Each structure stands twice: as structure tokens, then as C-alpha cells.
CSV table of C-alpha atoms and ligand atoms in Angstrom, one decimal:
chain,number,residue,atom,x,y,z
A,1,MET,CA,78.6,-79.9,-82.5
A,2,LYS,CA,79.0,-83.1,-84.6
A,3,ILE,CA,82.1,-85.3,-84.9
A,4,GLN,CA,82.9,-88.3,-87.0
A,5,ILE,CA,84.6,-91.4,-85.6
A,6,GLU,CA,85.3,-94.0,-88.2
A,7,ASP,CA,82.0,-94.8,-89.9
A,8,LEU,CA,79.7,-93.2,-87.2
A,9,GLU,CA,78.6,-89.6,-86.6
A,10,PHE,CA,78.1,-88.4,-83.0
A,11,GLU,CA,76.7,-85.1,-81.5
A,12,LYS,CA,77.6,-83.4,-78.3
A,13,MET,CA,75.3,-84.4,-75.4
A,14,ILE,CA,77.0,-83.6,-72.1
A,15,GLU,CA,79.5,-80.7,-71.8
A,16,GLN,CA,82.6,-81.0,-69.7
A,17,HIS,CA,81.4,-78.4,-67.1
A,18,ALA,CA,78.2,-80.3,-66.5
A,19,ILE,CA,80.3,-83.5,-65.9
A,20,GLU,CA,82.5,-81.6,-63.4
A,21,THR,CA,79.5,-80.3,-61.5
A,22,GLN,CA,78.1,-83.8,-61.0
A,23,ILE,CA,81.6,-85.1,-60.0
A,24,ILE,CA,81.9,-82.4,-57.4
A,25,SER,CA,78.6,-83.4,-55.9
A,26,ILE,CA,79.4,-87.2,-55.9
A,27,GLY,CA,82.8,-86.4,-54.4
A,28,ALA,CA,81.1,-84.4,-51.6
A,29,GLN,CA,78.7,-87.3,-50.9
A,30,ILE,CA,81.5,-89.8,-50.7
A,31,ASN,CA,83.4,-87.6,-48.3
A,32,LYS,CA,80.4,-87.5,-46.0
A,33,GLU,CA,79.4,-91.2,-46.3
A,34,TYR,CA,83.0,-92.5,-45.8
A,35,GLU,CA,84.2,-90.0,-43.1
A,36,ASP,CA,86.5,-91.8,-40.7
A,37,ARG,CA,86.7,-94.9,-43.0
A,38,LEU,CA,89.4,-95.9,-45.5
A,39,PRO,CA,87.7,-97.1,-48.6
A,40,VAL,CA,89.3,-98.8,-51.6
A,41,VAL,CA,88.2,-97.1,-54.8
A,42,ILE,CA,88.2,-99.6,-57.6
A,43,GLY,CA,88.0,-98.4,-61.2
A,44,VAL,CA,86.7,-100.6,-64.0
A,45,LEU,CA,89.0,-100.1,-66.9
A,46,ASN,CA,89.2,-99.0,-69.6
A,47,GLY,CA,86.2,-96.7,-69.6
A,48,SER,CA,86.3,-95.3,-66.1
A,49,PHE,CA,89.8,-94.0,-66.1
A,50,MET,CA,88.9,-90.3,-66.7
A,51,PHE,CA,85.9,-90.3,-64.4
A,52,LEU,CA,87.9,-91.9,-61.6
A,53,ALA,CA,90.8,-89.5,-62.0
A,54,ASP,CA,88.5,-86.5,-61.8
A,55,LEU,CA,86.4,-87.9,-59.0
A,56,VAL,CA,89.2,-88.8,-56.6
A,57,LYS,CA,90.5,-85.2,-56.9
A,58,HIS,CA,87.3,-84.3,-55.0
A,59,VAL,CA,87.6,-87.1,-52.5
A,60,THR,CA,89.3,-85.5,-49.5
A,61,ILE,CA,89.2,-88.4,-47.1
A,62,PRO,CA,92.0,-91.0,-47.2
A,63,CYS,CA,91.4,-93.7,-49.8
A,64,GLN,CA,93.3,-96.4,-51.7
A,65,ILE,CA,92.9,-96.8,-55.5
A,66,ALA,CA,93.0,-100.0,-57.5
A,67,PHE,CA,91.7,-101.2,-60.9
A,68,ILE,CA,90.2,-104.2,-62.6
A,69,LYS,CA,89.8,-104.6,-66.3
A,70,LEU,CA,86.8,-106.0,-68.0
A,71,SER,CA,85.4,-105.8,-71.5
A,72,SER,CA,82.0,-106.6,-73.0
A,73,TYR,CA,81.5,-104.4,-76.1
A,74,HIS,CA,84.5,-105.5,-78.2
A,75,GLY,CA,84.3,-102.6,-80.6
A,76,ALA,CA,80.6,-102.8,-81.4
A,77,VAL,CA,77.8,-100.5,-80.4
A,78,ASN,CA,75.8,-103.2,-78.6
A,79,SER,CA,76.8,-105.1,-75.5
A,80,SER,CA,78.2,-108.5,-76.5
A,81,ARG,CA,77.0,-110.0,-73.1
A,82,LYS,CA,80.1,-112.1,-72.9
A,83,ILE,CA,82.4,-110.5,-70.2
A,84,THR,CA,86.1,-110.9,-70.6
A,85,GLU,CA,88.4,-110.4,-67.6
A,86,ASP,CA,91.7,-108.9,-68.7
A,87,LEU,CA,93.2,-107.7,-65.4
A,88,GLU,CA,92.5,-109.1,-62.0
A,89,LEU,CA,92.2,-107.1,-58.8
A,90,LYS,CA,95.5,-107.1,-56.9
A,91,VAL,CA,94.4,-105.7,-53.5
A,92,ASP,CA,92.9,-107.7,-50.7
A,93,ILE,CA,89.4,-106.2,-50.0
A,94,LYS,CA,88.5,-108.5,-47.1
A,95,ASN,CA,86.7,-106.4,-44.4
A,96,ARG,CA,87.2,-103.3,-46.5
A,97,ASP,CA,84.7,-100.7,-47.8
A,98,VAL,CA,84.7,-100.8,-51.6
A,99,ILE,CA,83.7,-98.0,-53.9
A,100,LEU,CA,83.3,-99.3,-57.4
A,101,ILE,CA,83.7,-96.7,-60.2
A,102,GLU,CA,82.0,-97.5,-63.6
A,103,ASP,CA,81.8,-95.3,-66.7
A,104,ILE,CA,78.4,-96.5,-67.7
A,105,VAL,CA,75.7,-99.0,-66.7
A,106,ASP,CA,73.8,-100.2,-69.7
A,107,THR,CA,72.2,-103.7,-69.3
A,108,GLY,CA,73.9,-103.9,-65.9
A,109,ASN,CA,75.4,-107.3,-66.7
A,110,THR,CA,79.0,-106.1,-66.1
A,111,LEU,CA,78.2,-104.4,-62.8
A,112,ARG,CA,76.2,-107.5,-61.7
A,113,TYR,CA,79.2,-109.6,-62.6
A,114,ILE,CA,81.7,-107.4,-60.7
A,115,VAL,CA,79.6,-107.0,-57.6
A,116,ASP,CA,79.0,-110.8,-57.4
A,117,LYS,CA,82.7,-111.4,-57.9
A,118,LEU,CA,83.8,-108.8,-55.3
A,119,LYS,CA,81.3,-110.2,-52.8
A,120,THR,CA,83.1,-113.5,-52.8
A,121,MET,CA,86.2,-111.6,-51.5
A,122,ASN,CA,84.2,-110.7,-48.3
A,123,PRO,CA,84.4,-106.9,-48.3
A,124,SER,CA,82.6,-105.0,-45.5
A,125,SER,CA,80.6,-103.1,-48.0
A,126,ILE,CA,80.3,-102.4,-51.7
A,127,MET,CA,78.9,-99.2,-53.2
A,128,ALA,CA,79.0,-98.5,-57.0
A,129,CYS,CA,79.1,-95.1,-58.7
A,130,SER,CA,78.5,-94.8,-62.4
A,131,LEU,CA,78.9,-91.6,-64.4
A,132,LEU,CA,76.2,-92.7,-66.9
A,133,TYR,CA,73.2,-94.9,-66.6
A,134,LYS,CA,70.7,-96.1,-69.3
A,135,PRO,CA,67.6,-96.9,-67.3
A,136,GLN,CA,65.8,-98.3,-70.4
A,137,ALA,CA,68.5,-100.9,-71.0
A,138,MET,CA,68.9,-102.0,-67.4
A,139,GLU,CA,68.1,-105.7,-66.9
A,140,HIS,CA,69.0,-106.1,-63.2
A,141,VAL,CA,68.2,-104.7,-59.8
A,142,ILE,CA,71.5,-103.7,-58.3
A,143,PRO,CA,71.0,-102.1,-54.9
A,144,GLU,CA,74.8,-101.4,-54.7
A,145,LEU,CA,74.5,-98.8,-57.5
A,146,LYS,CA,74.0,-95.6,-55.3
A,147,HIS,CA,75.5,-92.7,-57.2
A,148,ILE,CA,74.8,-91.8,-60.8
A,149,GLY,CA,76.1,-88.8,-62.7
A,150,PHE,CA,73.5,-88.8,-65.6
A,151,GLU,CA,70.6,-90.9,-66.7
A,152,ILE,CA,70.7,-91.0,-70.5
A,153,GLU,CA,68.7,-92.4,-73.4
A,154,ASN,CA,69.4,-95.9,-74.6
A,155,LYS,CA,71.8,-94.7,-77.3
A,156,PHE,CA,75.5,-95.4,-77.8
A,157,VAL,CA,77.8,-92.7,-76.4
A,158,VAL,CA,81.5,-91.9,-76.6
A,159,GLY,CA,83.9,-89.5,-75.0
A,160,TYR,CA,85.2,-88.9,-71.4
A,161,GLY,CA,86.8,-92.3,-71.3
A,162,LEU,CA,84.2,-94.1,-73.4
A,163,ASP,CA,85.3,-95.4,-76.8
A,164,TYR,CA,84.1,-96.5,-80.2
A,165,LYS,CA,86.6,-98.9,-81.7
A,166,GLU,CA,89.1,-97.7,-79.1
A,167,LEU,CA,88.7,-94.1,-80.3
A,168,GLY,CA,87.1,-91.1,-78.6
A,169,ARG,CA,88.2,-91.9,-75.1
A,170,ASN,CA,90.2,-88.7,-74.9
A,171,LEU,CA,87.3,-86.4,-75.7
A,172,LYS,CA,86.5,-83.9,-72.9
A,173,ASP,CA,82.7,-84.0,-73.5
A,174,ILE,CA,80.3,-86.9,-74.0
A,175,TYR,CA,78.8,-87.5,-77.5
A,176,GLN,CA,75.7,-89.5,-78.5
A,177,LEU,CA,75.3,-91.5,-81.7
A,178,VAL,CA,73.3,-89.7,-84.4
A,179,ASN,CA,70.9,-92.0,-86.2
B,1,LIG,P1,76.6,-103.5,-69.5
B,1,LIG,O1,77.2,-104.7,-69.0
B,1,LIG,O2,75.9,-102.6,-68.4
B,1,LIG,O3,75.6,-103.7,-70.6
B,1,LIG,O4,77.7,-102.6,-70.2
B,1,LIG,C1,78.7,-102.1,-69.4
B,1,LIG,C2,79.9,-101.8,-70.3
B,1,LIG,O5,79.6,-101.8,-71.7
B,1,LIG,C3,80.4,-100.5,-69.9
B,1,LIG,O6,81.4,-100.5,-68.8
B,1,LIG,C4,81.0,-100.0,-71.2
B,1,LIG,O7,82.4,-100.4,-71.3
B,1,LIG,C5,80.2,-100.6,-72.3
B,1,LIG,N1,79.1,-99.7,-72.7
B,1,LIG,C6,77.8,-99.8,-72.4
B,1,LIG,N2,77.1,-98.8,-73.1
B,1,LIG,C7,78.1,-98.1,-73.7
B,1,LIG,C8,78.0,-96.9,-74.6
B,1,LIG,O8,76.9,-96.3,-74.8
B,1,LIG,N3,79.2,-96.5,-75.1
B,1,LIG,C9,80.3,-97.1,-74.9
B,1,LIG,N4,81.4,-96.6,-75.5
B,1,LIG,N5,80.5,-98.2,-74.1
B,1,LIG,C10,79.3,-98.7,-73.6
């Protein structure tokens, strides 16, 4: 199925039920890995809001939830490389186990930036989960990235929290740019 958002055409790539299956599996792994711990789950806004909301429904251990807001795409389909911090983390993560929730890791610049920044706050551990990962675009080695929902081609995607010009975040499925 194809959809139009502004000047671009997208086709369905990952169905909602496939996303849910992966989320259930990641949730189960978190429950096992963090048993008897009280992690702080940190969502990277805006893109991760839907993934985080669905994932934490499957996290049955106690956890706290917080957000940071960063942007790097600024409405284009290629990463701008310049990271803007729009909302600072409000919880103290010193000596805490942090689970970072990302929508997508593309070049890895944003995740690298966040992990380095969080490390300066002296958490006990940092583990990152990303719903999507573009291995061909990745420019960093980030050992903290442990859970990935889907490895995808190096093409621009929208839906399930991800936008094009701030549109498409509400789509239940994930769509890939047609070119
Ligand atoms: P990176 O810093 O890894 O290059 O990019 C990370 C951020 O860029 C993501 O959190 C996301 O906001 C945005 N981004 C990267 N690839 C895509 C994409 O294919 N579609 C959308 N909508 N955003 C993307």
C-alpha cells in the first residue's frame, strides 16, 4: 500500500503486528535482564514516543520513565549532523541502570551523543534499544546498543512515531520512501 506525505511517496514496509511481535520479545528480554533492578527507561523524543509506550506495556518489572528531546533531521530526509537539544533530562541517573529507547539509529551520531552525555551523569549502566537500525549508514561502534527491532535498508522511513516534516508519526505501520 502506498501513501503520499507532502511531496513524497511511501510504501508500507513493516506491519503493525510484526512491530508488536518484536516489542513483546524485547520486553521479555528486558524483564529477564533487569529482574530485581529498578531501571530508568529514557525515551528520546519525538520519534520514540510510540515505541516506548508500547514497549513499557510489556515491561512487567518496576521501572521509572523519563524523556529527553533531541533533533537532528529538521524536516529533511538526510541527517543534518547537527544535534539540537530541546528538552533536558530531569531525573538523576547517578548509580542507576538506564535503558535508552530510540526510534531509529541511522548514522549513530545521535545515540553516540546521548550515551556520551549520560555517561557524564555516572549511571551504573546504560543499555540502548532501537526499534529500527540502518547498518549501512552506521558510522560508530556503540556497544551499548543491545536490542534492535528491525535492521532496515538505508532508506528514509516514516510512521510509528517517525515523521516527514512532522507528518506521519501517527501511522500504525512503518513506510519506506519510494524512489
Ligand atoms: P542518526 O543520528 O543515527 O543519524 O539519526 C538519528 C535520528 O535521526 C533519529 O532519532 C531520527 O529522529 C532521525 N532519523 C534517522 N533516520 C530516519 C528515517 O529514516 N526517518 C525518519 N523519520 N527519521 C530518521
